[in-house]
Amino acid sequence: MPLNRRKFLGTSAATGVGVALTGAAVAPAARAAGSGSGKGAGRRKRYAFTVLGTTDLHGNVFNWDYFTDKEFDDKDHNDVGLAKISTLVNQVRKEKGRGNTLLIDAGDTIQGTQLSYYYAKVDPITAEHGPVHPMAQAMNVIGYDAAALGNHEFNYGIPVLRKFEEQCDFPLLGANALDAKTQKPAFPPYFMKRLRTPHGRDVKVAVLGLTNPGIAIWDKANVQGKMTFPGLEEQAAKWVPKLRSMGADVVIVSAHSGSSGTSSYGDQLPYVENAAGLVAEQVPGIDAILVGHAHTEIPEYFVENKETGKKVVLSEPLKWGQRLTLFDFDLVWAKGRWTVEKMGAKVLNSNTAEEDEKVTRLLADEHKKVVAYVNQVIGTSKAAMSTAEGPFKDVPIIDLINQVQKETVAEALKGGAYAALPVLSQASCFSRTAQIPAGDVTIRDAAGLYPFENTLEARLLTGAQLKEYLEFSARYYVRTAAGGPVDPAKLTNAENIPDYNYDAVLGLTYEIDIAKPAGSRIVKLSFGGKEIDPKAEFVLAVNNYRASGGGNFPHIAGAKQLWANSEEIRNTIIGWVKAKGTVDPGQFAAVDWRLTRDGTPVF
């Protein structure tokens, strides 16, 4: 489908001109004038302003968990949602003066909750006379100035993203999201705003938006041939000098990219996934970076630019609207221009704020619709199942995901050249709080097993390749010597590997010896009661994230694709439960893998 490129592409993008400058209210004199010390310091013109930032909102407007159907809470008693963020933003604007603030976001906005899913798939915003996306409504009323594109913006396809873009009163920025044919920006690269001061000298603030190169892998089906995503450092080096030459006094980067310098896709792309720190280090002329993507909290972190020696301040607020970043800038007028004299960052916790009724009233009807939708009963379960122990035990609820995927792929391959091959399936524990109750099973119960919009594929692997695949997965466990006590809370996530990058495979039996070093942990690997044949061929039912290289698992990205569909696995699970009517763990649950230490089971 051709890109619905807006006016921007026909005019400003091709010439490197960004969003038009806009004015702001005159700053309060007491705020802007400041005072200094030393001879003549009191006469120097000074001005201070604040940039507020969010990231990885993932469809959270209300402090509500649609998968548990109750108010959100976690072990740290965090709260979530734009309604809470709005209250914090209002407080800061009241303190600083509205004209002395900007509000930006670092991406991953329209995917993650059943609220965002509903308006992408059930009552889509792309329909004729369709609704306005709840995230657009909320961010518009709060008054965002700009937002960078996140990789999850592309999960529902470019038409949904373009419609969301149209519905936003602020630009979606992506300097490294390029049209595949023209190699020109497919979205505005930057946003620039004038902040008026009492001194008759406006401050020009530029916000450069950068997104994640991994989109080319993770959403290949949606973007291949339509958009390309070069590296953040390369594009920042191109655009920051332009922004400075256009008169930007302060340059802020909103980057949907973590700060660690690591990648989860290995060498499949020549770009770094988590490159925010590298951008600060390598590209001169940046004052601050709002970091996203990594779902970690970084209140304030300084990186020294290698070329200039100047410090760049980075901050990443915690995901889902749990935190709001504040970048504070103190400027001084010297030699005919504004210069940053001092800057810093901190985060505010949204659990200190009440929800803004302006936001909750605005979207009350949408919230009610989604709550009613997710509470529809689709079947019953003979037993309660939980993911609580899923990261370190073979539990029935993960077997359920695998069973659905295995049956779906086997049915799709019937009558074809690969119908006789055994079908295996991989699944991860995406959430440690998902559960299927005994009795009625609702949409939210089933959907809670699979919070991502992944689709299903079938790939061809050999026994030897599967062994290496499982060895790679088993890096997830912390090496634990035999004999001593085992604390499950400290057993997983070695090397900071997230839960979604640990795969359990249904259809094989094996042990993971966590007393052994990573790379030599898979023992007693068998199929059908016999040691696996390294040359034997198997079909692996696998999600598109893993199949396209997400997590950098060996062999899978290059394996022959036998089948794929566009139906989300979450909906496949819902349809399976509806068709069965009754979920009976006794028909599919088995302990096919276990953790051991020198041959002795850990549990």
Coordinates of C-alpha atoms in Angstrom, one line a residue:
M1 CA 0.0 0.0 0.0
P2 CA 1.5 3.4 -1.0
L3 CA 2.4 5.8 1.8
N4 CA -0.1 8.4 2.6
R5 CA 2.6 11.1 2.9
R6 CA 1.2 14.4 4.1
K7 CA 1.9 17.9 3.0
F8 CA 5.3 17.7 4.9
L9 CA 6.8 15.5 2.3
G10 CA 5.9 17.7 -0.6
T11 CA 7.4 20.8 0.9
S12 CA 9.6 20.8 3.9
A13 CA 11.1 17.4 4.1
A14 CA 12.8 17.5 0.8
T15 CA 14.5 20.8 1.7
G16 CA 15.4 19.9 5.2
V17 CA 13.0 22.3 6.8
G18 CA 11.0 21.1 9.8
V19 CA 7.8 22.0 11.5
A20 CA 7.1 25.7 11.4
L21 CA 8.2 27.8 14.3
T22 CA 5.5 28.6 16.8
G23 CA 5.3 31.2 19.5
A24 CA 4.7 30.8 23.2
A25 CA 3.4 33.0 26.0
V26 CA 5.8 35.6 27.4
A27 CA 7.7 34.2 30.2
P28 CA 7.2 35.6 33.7
A29 CA 9.9 38.1 34.4
A30 CA 10.8 36.7 37.8
R31 CA 11.3 33.3 36.2
A32 CA 13.5 34.5 33.4
A33 CA 15.6 37.4 34.7
G34 CA 17.6 35.5 37.2
S35 CA 20.6 36.9 39.0
G36 CA 24.3 36.4 38.9
S37 CA 27.4 37.1 40.9
G38 CA 30.5 39.1 40.1
K39 CA 31.0 42.3 38.1
G40 CA 28.2 42.8 35.7
A41 CA 26.6 39.4 36.4
G42 CA 23.4 41.0 37.6
R43 CA 23.0 42.7 34.2
R44 CA 23.3 39.5 32.2
K45 CA 20.2 38.3 30.5
R46 CA 19.1 34.9 31.8
Y47 CA 16.2 32.6 31.0
A48 CA 15.1 29.2 32.3
F49 CA 12.8 26.7 30.8
T50 CA 11.7 23.0 31.3
V51 CA 11.2 20.2 28.8
L52 CA 8.8 17.5 30.1
G53 CA 9.1 14.0 28.7
T54 CA 7.3 10.6 28.6
T55 CA 8.1 7.4 26.8
D56 CA 6.7 3.9 26.1
L57 CA 3.2 4.9 27.1
H58 CA 1.9 1.7 25.3
G59 CA -1.7 2.7 25.2
N60 CA -2.1 3.6 28.9
V61 CA -4.5 6.4 29.6
F62 CA -6.2 5.2 32.8
N63 CA -4.6 3.7 35.9
W64 CA -6.2 0.5 34.9
D65 CA -5.1 -3.1 34.1
Y66 CA -7.4 -4.5 31.4
F67 CA -6.0 -8.0 31.9
T68 CA -6.9 -8.1 35.6
D69 CA -9.9 -5.8 35.2
K70 CA -8.9 -3.7 38.2
E71 CA -6.8 -0.7 39.1
F72 CA -3.2 -1.1 38.1
D73 CA -0.7 -2.0 40.9
D74 CA 2.7 -3.6 41.2
K75 CA 5.0 -4.6 43.9
D76 CA 6.4 -1.0 44.0
H77 CA 2.9 0.5 44.0
N78 CA 3.5 2.3 40.7
D79 CA 0.6 3.9 38.9
V80 CA 0.2 4.2 35.1
G81 CA -1.5 6.3 32.5
L82 CA -1.7 9.7 30.8
A83 CA -4.5 10.8 33.2
K84 CA -1.9 10.8 36.0
I85 CA 0.8 12.3 33.8
S86 CA -1.6 15.1 32.9
T87 CA -1.9 16.1 36.5
L88 CA 1.9 16.2 36.9
V89 CA 2.2 18.2 33.7
N90 CA -0.3 20.8 34.9
Q91 CA 1.6 21.1 38.2
V92 CA 4.9 21.8 36.5
R93 CA 3.3 24.2 34.0
K94 CA 1.7 26.1 36.9
E95 CA 5.0 26.3 38.7
K96 CA 7.2 27.2 35.7
G97 CA 4.8 29.1 33.5
R98 CA 3.1 27.4 30.5
G99 CA 5.2 29.4 28.1
N100 CA 8.4 28.1 29.7
T101 CA 7.7 24.4 29.1
L102 CA 7.6 21.9 26.3
L103 CA 6.1 18.4 26.5
I104 CA 7.5 15.6 24.3
D105 CA 7.4 11.8 24.1
A106 CA 9.9 9.2 22.9
G107 CA 7.6 6.7 21.3
D108 CA 5.7 3.4 21.6
T109 CA 2.3 5.0 22.0
I110 CA -0.4 3.1 20.2
Q111 CA 0.3 -0.6 21.3
G112 CA 0.2 -2.4 24.6
T113 CA -3.2 -2.3 26.2
Q114 CA -6.6 -3.6 25.2
L115 CA -7.7 0.0 24.9
S116 CA -5.2 0.7 22.1
Y117 CA -5.8 -2.8 20.6
Y118 CA -9.6 -2.2 20.5
Y119 CA -9.2 1.0 18.4
A120 CA -6.7 -0.6 16.1
K121 CA -8.5 -3.9 15.5
V122 CA -12.1 -4.1 16.9
D123 CA -13.3 -0.6 16.2
P124 CA -10.4 0.6 14.1
I125 CA -9.6 4.3 13.6
T126 CA -9.1 3.5 9.9
A127 CA -12.7 2.6 9.3
E128 CA -14.9 5.1 7.4
H129 CA -16.2 7.6 9.9
G130 CA -14.1 5.7 12.5
P131 CA -13.3 6.9 16.0
V132 CA -10.4 9.1 17.1
H133 CA -7.7 7.1 18.8
P134 CA -7.8 7.4 22.6
M135 CA -4.1 8.1 22.8
A136 CA -4.5 11.0 20.2
Q137 CA -7.4 12.4 22.2
A138 CA -5.6 12.3 25.5
M139 CA -2.3 13.6 24.2
N140 CA -4.1 16.4 22.3
V141 CA -6.0 17.6 25.4
I142 CA -2.8 17.4 27.5
G143 CA -1.0 19.5 24.9
Y144 CA 2.0 17.5 23.7
D145 CA 4.3 19.5 21.4
A146 CA 5.9 16.5 19.6
A147 CA 6.5 12.8 19.9
A148 CA 9.1 10.5 18.4
L149 CA 8.0 7.3 16.6
G150 CA 8.5 4.0 18.5
N151 CA 8.9 0.6 16.9
H152 CA 5.5 -0.5 18.2
E153 CA 3.9 2.3 16.2
F154 CA 4.3 0.1 13.2
N155 CA 2.7 -3.1 14.7
Y156 CA -0.7 -2.4 13.1
G157 CA 0.6 -1.4 9.8
I158 CA 1.3 2.0 8.2
P159 CA -2.3 2.9 7.4
V160 CA -3.2 2.8 11.1
L161 CA -0.1 4.8 12.0
R162 CA -0.9 7.4 9.3
K163 CA -4.5 7.7 10.6
F164 CA -3.1 8.2 14.2
E165 CA -0.7 10.8 12.8
E166 CA -3.6 12.7 11.2
Q167 CA -5.5 12.7 14.5
C168 CA -2.7 14.1 16.5
D169 CA -2.4 17.9 17.0
F170 CA 1.4 17.5 17.3
P171 CA 4.0 16.0 14.9
L172 CA 5.2 12.5 15.0
L173 CA 9.0 12.7 14.4
G174 CA 11.3 10.2 12.8
A175 CA 14.4 11.6 11.1
N176 CA 15.6 8.0 10.4
A177 CA 12.3 6.7 9.1
L178 CA 12.8 7.1 5.4
D179 CA 10.7 6.5 2.3
A180 CA 12.1 3.4 0.7
K181 CA 12.0 4.8 -2.8
T182 CA 13.1 8.4 -2.3
Q183 CA 15.2 7.9 0.9
K184 CA 13.7 11.2 2.2
P185 CA 12.0 11.4 5.6
A186 CA 8.6 9.8 5.7
F187 CA 7.8 11.8 8.8
P188 CA 8.9 15.2 10.0
P189 CA 12.5 14.9 11.3
Y190 CA 12.2 17.6 13.8
F191 CA 10.1 20.2 15.6
M192 CA 11.2 23.7 16.5
K193 CA 9.6 26.2 18.9
R194 CA 10.3 29.7 20.0
L195 CA 10.1 30.4 23.7
R196 CA 9.5 34.1 24.3
T197 CA 11.6 35.8 27.0
P198 CA 11.2 39.1 28.8
H199 CA 14.4 40.3 27.1
G200 CA 13.1 40.5 23.5
R201 CA 15.3 37.6 22.5
D202 CA 13.4 34.4 21.8
V203 CA 14.9 31.0 22.6
K204 CA 14.7 28.6 19.7
V205 CA 14.4 25.0 20.9
A206 CA 14.7 22.1 18.4
V207 CA 13.5 18.6 19.1
L208 CA 15.0 15.9 16.8
G209 CA 13.1 12.6 16.6
L210 CA 14.8 9.3 16.1
T211 CA 13.3 5.8 16.0
N212 CA 14.6 2.3 16.2
P213 CA 16.3 0.6 13.3
G214 CA 15.0 -2.7 14.6
I215 CA 11.6 -1.9 13.0
A216 CA 13.1 -3.2 9.7
I217 CA 13.3 -6.6 11.4
W218 CA 10.5 -6.7 13.9
D219 CA 7.8 -5.3 11.5
K220 CA 9.3 -6.4 8.3
A221 CA 5.9 -7.5 6.9
N222 CA 4.5 -4.0 7.4
V223 CA 7.5 -1.8 6.3
Q224 CA 9.5 -3.8 3.7
G225 CA 9.7 -1.9 0.5
K226 CA 8.0 1.1 2.0
M227 CA 10.3 2.5 4.6
T228 CA 14.0 2.1 5.7
F229 CA 15.5 2.9 9.1
P230 CA 19.1 3.9 9.1
G231 CA 21.1 4.3 12.3
L232 CA 20.5 6.9 14.9
E233 CA 24.1 8.2 15.0
E234 CA 24.2 8.7 11.3
Q235 CA 21.0 10.6 11.1
A236 CA 21.7 12.7 14.2
A237 CA 25.0 13.7 12.6
K238 CA 23.1 14.8 9.6
W239 CA 20.4 16.8 11.3
V240 CA 21.9 18.4 14.4
P241 CA 24.2 20.7 12.4
K242 CA 21.2 21.7 10.3
L243 CA 19.2 22.6 13.3
R244 CA 22.1 24.6 14.7
S245 CA 22.5 26.4 11.4
M246 CA 18.8 27.3 11.5
G247 CA 19.4 29.1 14.7
A248 CA 18.5 26.5 17.3
D249 CA 19.8 27.6 20.7
V250 CA 19.0 24.3 22.4
V251 CA 18.9 20.9 20.7
I252 CA 17.0 18.0 22.3
V253 CA 16.8 14.5 20.8
S254 CA 13.8 12.4 21.5
A255 CA 15.1 8.9 20.8
H256 CA 13.2 5.6 20.9
S257 CA 16.4 3.8 21.7
G258 CA 18.0 2.7 24.9
S259 CA 21.3 4.0 26.3
S260 CA 23.2 0.7 26.7
G261 CA 24.8 0.4 23.2
T262 CA 23.5 -3.1 22.8
S263 CA 21.3 -4.8 20.2
S264 CA 18.9 -7.8 20.4
Y265 CA 19.2 -8.5 16.6
G266 CA 22.9 -9.2 16.5
D267 CA 24.6 -8.5 13.1
Q268 CA 21.4 -8.6 11.1
L269 CA 21.5 -4.9 10.8
P270 CA 24.6 -2.6 10.8
Y271 CA 22.9 -0.3 13.3
V272 CA 22.8 -0.3 17.1
E273 CA 19.4 -0.9 18.7
N274 CA 20.1 1.0 22.0
A275 CA 22.1 3.9 20.7
A276 CA 21.1 6.9 22.7
G277 CA 24.4 7.0 24.6
L278 CA 26.4 6.6 21.4
V279 CA 24.5 9.6 19.9
A280 CA 25.4 11.7 22.9
E281 CA 29.0 10.6 22.7
Q282 CA 29.5 10.9 18.9
V283 CA 27.4 13.8 17.7
P284 CA 28.3 17.3 18.8
G285 CA 25.7 20.0 19.4
I286 CA 23.1 18.0 21.4
D287 CA 22.1 19.3 24.8
A288 CA 19.8 16.6 26.1
I289 CA 18.3 13.2 25.0
L290 CA 14.9 11.9 26.1
V291 CA 15.6 8.1 26.0
G292 CA 13.0 5.4 25.3
H293 CA 12.5 1.8 24.3
A294 CA 14.5 0.1 27.1
H295 CA 11.7 0.3 29.8
T296 CA 14.2 1.3 32.4
E297 CA 14.3 4.3 34.7
I298 CA 17.2 6.8 34.3
P299 CA 16.5 10.0 36.2
E300 CA 19.7 11.7 35.1
Y301 CA 22.7 10.5 33.3
F302 CA 25.5 12.6 31.7
V303 CA 27.6 11.6 28.7
E304 CA 30.6 13.5 27.5
N305 CA 30.8 14.3 23.8
K306 CA 34.1 13.0 22.5
E307 CA 34.6 15.9 20.1
T308 CA 33.6 18.8 22.2
G309 CA 34.0 17.5 25.7
K310 CA 30.6 19.0 26.6
K311 CA 28.2 17.1 28.7
V312 CA 24.9 15.8 27.4
V313 CA 22.1 15.0 29.9
L314 CA 20.1 11.9 29.3
S315 CA 16.9 10.8 31.1
E316 CA 14.5 7.9 30.6
P317 CA 11.2 8.0 32.5
L318 CA 9.7 4.6 33.4
K319 CA 7.3 3.1 31.0
W320 CA 3.5 3.3 30.8
G321 CA 3.3 6.8 32.3
Q322 CA 4.8 5.7 35.6
R323 CA 7.2 8.6 35.5
L324 CA 7.6 12.1 33.9
T325 CA 11.0 13.4 33.1
L326 CA 11.9 17.1 33.7
F327 CA 14.8 18.6 31.9
D328 CA 15.6 22.0 33.4
F329 CA 17.7 24.4 31.4
D330 CA 19.3 27.6 32.6
L331 CA 20.4 29.9 29.7
V332 CA 22.5 33.0 29.6
W333 CA 22.7 35.6 26.8
A334 CA 26.3 36.1 25.7
K335 CA 28.0 37.2 22.4
G336 CA 24.7 37.7 20.7
R337 CA 23.1 34.3 21.4
W338 CA 21.6 32.2 24.1
T339 CA 23.9 29.6 25.6
V340 CA 23.1 26.7 28.0
E341 CA 24.8 27.6 31.3
K342 CA 23.4 24.7 33.4
M343 CA 21.1 21.8 32.8
G344 CA 19.9 18.8 34.7
A345 CA 17.1 16.2 34.8
K346 CA 14.9 14.4 37.3
V347 CA 11.7 12.3 37.2
L348 CA 8.4 12.7 38.9
N349 CA 6.4 9.6 40.1
S350 CA 2.8 9.4 38.8
N351 CA 1.7 7.6 41.9
T352 CA 1.9 10.9 43.7
A353 CA -0.8 12.4 41.5
E354 CA -4.6 12.0 41.1
E355 CA -6.0 11.3 37.6
D356 CA -6.9 14.4 35.7
E357 CA -10.7 14.4 35.4
K358 CA -10.4 16.3 32.1
V359 CA -8.7 13.2 30.6
T360 CA -10.8 10.5 32.3
R361 CA -14.1 12.3 31.5
L362 CA -13.0 12.7 27.9
L363 CA -12.4 9.0 27.4
A364 CA -14.9 7.5 29.8
D365 CA -17.1 6.0 27.1
E366 CA -14.1 4.4 25.3
H367 CA -12.9 2.9 28.6
K368 CA -16.4 1.4 29.3
K369 CA -16.5 -0.1 25.8
V370 CA -13.2 -1.8 26.2
V371 CA -13.9 -3.1 29.7
A372 CA -17.2 -4.7 28.4
Y373 CA -15.3 -6.2 25.4
V374 CA -12.5 -7.8 27.4
N375 CA -15.0 -9.3 29.9
Q376 CA -16.9 -11.3 27.3
V377 CA -16.9 -15.0 28.2
I378 CA -15.5 -17.3 25.5
G379 CA -15.3 -20.6 27.2
T380 CA -14.6 -22.5 30.5
S381 CA -11.5 -24.0 32.0
K382 CA -11.4 -27.2 34.1
A383 CA -8.5 -25.9 36.2
A384 CA -6.8 -22.7 37.2
M385 CA -3.5 -22.0 35.5
S386 CA -0.9 -19.3 36.2
T387 CA 2.3 -18.0 34.7
A388 CA 3.8 -17.2 38.1
E389 CA 6.4 -20.1 37.9
G390 CA 6.6 -20.0 34.0
P391 CA 10.1 -18.6 33.8
F392 CA 11.6 -21.6 35.6
K393 CA 9.1 -24.4 35.3
D394 CA 7.2 -26.1 32.5
V395 CA 3.7 -24.9 33.4
P396 CA 0.4 -25.8 31.7
I397 CA -0.5 -22.2 30.8
I398 CA 2.6 -21.9 28.6
D399 CA 1.8 -25.4 27.2
L400 CA -1.6 -23.9 26.2
I401 CA 0.0 -21.2 24.0
N402 CA 2.3 -23.9 22.4
Q403 CA -0.6 -26.3 21.9
V404 CA -2.6 -23.7 20.1
Q405 CA 0.3 -22.7 17.9
K406 CA 1.2 -26.4 17.2
E407 CA -2.4 -27.3 16.1
T408 CA -2.7 -24.2 14.0
V409 CA 0.5 -24.8 12.1
A410 CA -0.2 -28.6 11.7
E411 CA -3.7 -27.7 10.2
A412 CA -2.2 -25.2 7.9
L413 CA 0.4 -27.6 6.5
K414 CA -2.1 -30.5 5.9
G415 CA -1.9 -31.9 2.4
G416 CA 1.3 -30.1 1.6
A417 CA 4.9 -31.1 1.1
Y418 CA 5.8 -30.7 4.8
A419 CA 2.6 -32.3 6.3
A420 CA 4.5 -35.4 7.5
L421 CA 7.1 -33.5 9.5
P422 CA 6.7 -33.2 13.3
V423 CA 5.5 -29.8 14.4
L424 CA 7.1 -28.2 17.5
S425 CA 6.3 -24.9 19.0
Q426 CA 8.1 -22.1 21.0
A427 CA 6.6 -19.8 23.5
S428 CA 7.8 -17.3 26.1
C429 CA 6.4 -16.2 29.5
F430 CA 5.4 -12.7 28.5
S431 CA 3.8 -11.9 31.8
R432 CA 4.4 -13.4 35.2
T433 CA 0.9 -12.4 36.4
A434 CA -1.2 -13.9 33.6
Q435 CA -3.7 -16.6 34.6
I436 CA -6.6 -18.6 33.4
P437 CA -9.2 -19.2 36.2
A438 CA -11.1 -22.4 36.8
G439 CA -14.6 -21.8 35.3
D440 CA -15.5 -19.0 32.9
V441 CA -12.7 -17.8 30.6
T442 CA -13.0 -14.3 29.2
I443 CA -11.2 -12.5 26.3
R444 CA -9.0 -10.6 28.8
D445 CA -7.9 -14.0 30.4
A446 CA -6.9 -15.4 27.0
A447 CA -5.4 -12.1 25.7
G448 CA -3.4 -11.7 28.9
L449 CA -1.3 -14.6 27.9
Y450 CA -0.1 -12.8 24.8
P451 CA 0.2 -9.0 25.3
F452 CA 2.1 -8.5 22.0
E453 CA 0.7 -8.3 18.5
N454 CA 2.8 -11.1 17.2
T455 CA 1.7 -13.3 14.4
L456 CA 2.5 -17.0 13.7
E457 CA 4.9 -18.6 11.3
A458 CA 6.2 -22.0 10.5
R459 CA 10.0 -22.4 9.9
L460 CA 12.1 -25.5 9.0
L461 CA 14.9 -26.5 11.4
T462 CA 17.1 -29.5 11.9
G463 CA 17.7 -31.3 15.2
A464 CA 21.2 -29.8 15.4
Q465 CA 19.8 -26.3 14.9
L466 CA 17.2 -26.8 17.5
K467 CA 19.9 -27.9 20.0
E468 CA 21.8 -24.7 19.4
Y469 CA 18.5 -22.7 19.6
L470 CA 17.8 -24.2 23.0
E471 CA 21.3 -23.6 24.2
F472 CA 21.0 -19.9 23.2
S473 CA 17.7 -19.7 25.1
A474 CA 19.2 -21.3 28.2
R475 CA 21.6 -18.4 28.7
Y476 CA 18.6 -16.9 30.5
Y477 CA 19.5 -18.8 33.6
V478 CA 22.1 -17.7 36.2
R479 CA 24.7 -20.3 36.6
T480 CA 24.0 -22.0 39.9
A481 CA 26.3 -24.6 41.5
A482 CA 24.9 -27.9 42.6
G483 CA 24.1 -28.6 46.2
G484 CA 23.3 -25.2 47.5
P485 CA 19.9 -23.6 47.9
V486 CA 18.1 -22.0 44.9
D487 CA 16.2 -18.7 45.1
P488 CA 13.8 -18.6 42.1
A489 CA 13.8 -14.8 42.3
K490 CA 17.6 -14.8 41.4
L491 CA 17.6 -17.7 39.0
T492 CA 16.5 -15.9 35.8
N493 CA 17.3 -12.9 33.5
A494 CA 21.1 -13.5 33.4
E495 CA 22.9 -11.0 31.2
N496 CA 19.7 -8.9 31.6
I497 CA 17.8 -11.2 29.2
P498 CA 14.1 -10.3 29.4
D499 CA 11.5 -13.0 30.0
Y500 CA 10.2 -12.7 26.4
N501 CA 13.7 -13.8 25.1
Y502 CA 13.5 -17.1 26.9
D503 CA 11.8 -19.8 24.8
A504 CA 10.3 -23.1 25.9
V505 CA 9.8 -25.6 23.1
L506 CA 6.9 -28.0 23.0
G507 CA 7.3 -31.4 21.3
L508 CA 10.8 -32.1 22.6
T509 CA 12.0 -33.4 26.0
Y510 CA 15.1 -31.9 27.5
E511 CA 16.9 -30.8 30.7
I512 CA 18.7 -27.5 31.3
D513 CA 21.7 -28.1 33.6
I514 CA 22.1 -24.6 35.2
A515 CA 25.3 -25.8 37.0
K516 CA 27.0 -25.9 33.6
P517 CA 28.2 -22.8 31.7
A518 CA 26.0 -21.2 29.1
G519 CA 26.4 -23.0 25.8
S520 CA 26.6 -26.5 27.2
R521 CA 23.4 -26.8 29.3
I522 CA 21.0 -28.8 27.1
V523 CA 21.1 -32.4 28.1
K524 CA 19.0 -35.5 27.3
L525 CA 17.5 -33.8 24.3
S526 CA 15.0 -36.2 22.7
F527 CA 12.1 -36.5 20.4
G528 CA 9.5 -39.3 20.6
G529 CA 11.5 -41.0 23.4
K530 CA 14.7 -41.2 21.4
E531 CA 17.8 -39.0 21.3
I532 CA 17.2 -36.3 18.7
D533 CA 18.7 -36.9 15.2
P534 CA 20.9 -33.9 14.4
K535 CA 19.9 -34.2 10.7
A536 CA 16.2 -34.8 11.2
E537 CA 13.9 -32.0 10.0
F538 CA 11.2 -30.3 12.2
V539 CA 8.7 -27.6 11.7
L540 CA 8.8 -24.9 14.4
A541 CA 5.7 -22.9 15.1
V542 CA 7.2 -19.5 16.0
N543 CA 6.1 -15.9 16.4
N544 CA 7.1 -13.4 13.8
Y545 CA 9.2 -11.4 16.2
R546 CA 11.5 -14.4 16.8
A547 CA 11.3 -15.6 13.2
S548 CA 12.4 -12.2 11.9
G549 CA 15.4 -12.1 14.3
G550 CA 14.1 -10.6 17.5
G551 CA 16.3 -11.8 20.3
N552 CA 19.0 -12.9 17.8
F553 CA 18.3 -16.6 18.3
P554 CA 20.5 -18.7 16.0
H555 CA 19.3 -20.2 12.7
I556 CA 15.6 -19.1 12.9
A557 CA 15.8 -15.9 10.9
G558 CA 17.5 -17.7 8.0
A559 CA 15.3 -20.8 8.2
K560 CA 13.0 -21.7 5.3
Q561 CA 9.5 -20.2 5.9
L562 CA 6.9 -22.9 5.3
W563 CA 3.8 -20.8 6.2
A564 CA 2.8 -17.5 7.8
N565 CA -0.4 -15.7 8.5
S566 CA -1.5 -12.2 9.6
E567 CA -3.7 -13.3 12.5
E568 CA -2.4 -12.3 15.9
I569 CA -1.5 -15.2 18.1
R570 CA -3.6 -13.6 20.8
N571 CA -6.7 -13.9 18.6
T572 CA -5.7 -17.4 17.6
I573 CA -5.8 -18.4 21.2
I574 CA -9.2 -16.6 21.7
G575 CA -10.6 -18.4 18.7
W576 CA -9.2 -21.8 19.9
V577 CA -10.9 -21.4 23.3
K578 CA -14.2 -20.4 21.6
A579 CA -14.0 -23.4 19.3
K580 CA -13.1 -25.9 22.1
G581 CA -15.6 -24.5 24.6
T582 CA -13.7 -26.2 27.4
V583 CA -10.0 -25.9 28.2
D584 CA -8.7 -29.1 29.8
P585 CA -5.1 -28.9 30.8
G586 CA -5.1 -32.7 31.1
Q587 CA -5.2 -32.9 27.3
F588 CA -2.1 -30.9 26.5
A589 CA -0.1 -30.2 29.7
A590 CA 3.1 -32.2 30.3
V591 CA 6.5 -31.6 31.9
D592 CA 8.7 -31.8 28.8
W593 CA 11.6 -29.7 30.2
R594 CA 13.1 -29.1 33.6
L595 CA 16.0 -27.4 35.3
T596 CA 18.7 -29.6 36.8
R597 CA 22.1 -29.3 38.4
D598 CA 24.4 -32.2 37.6
G599 CA 21.4 -34.3 36.7
T600 CA 19.4 -33.5 39.9
P601 CA 16.1 -31.7 39.3
V602 CA 16.1 -28.2 40.8
F603 CA 12.4 -28.3 41.5

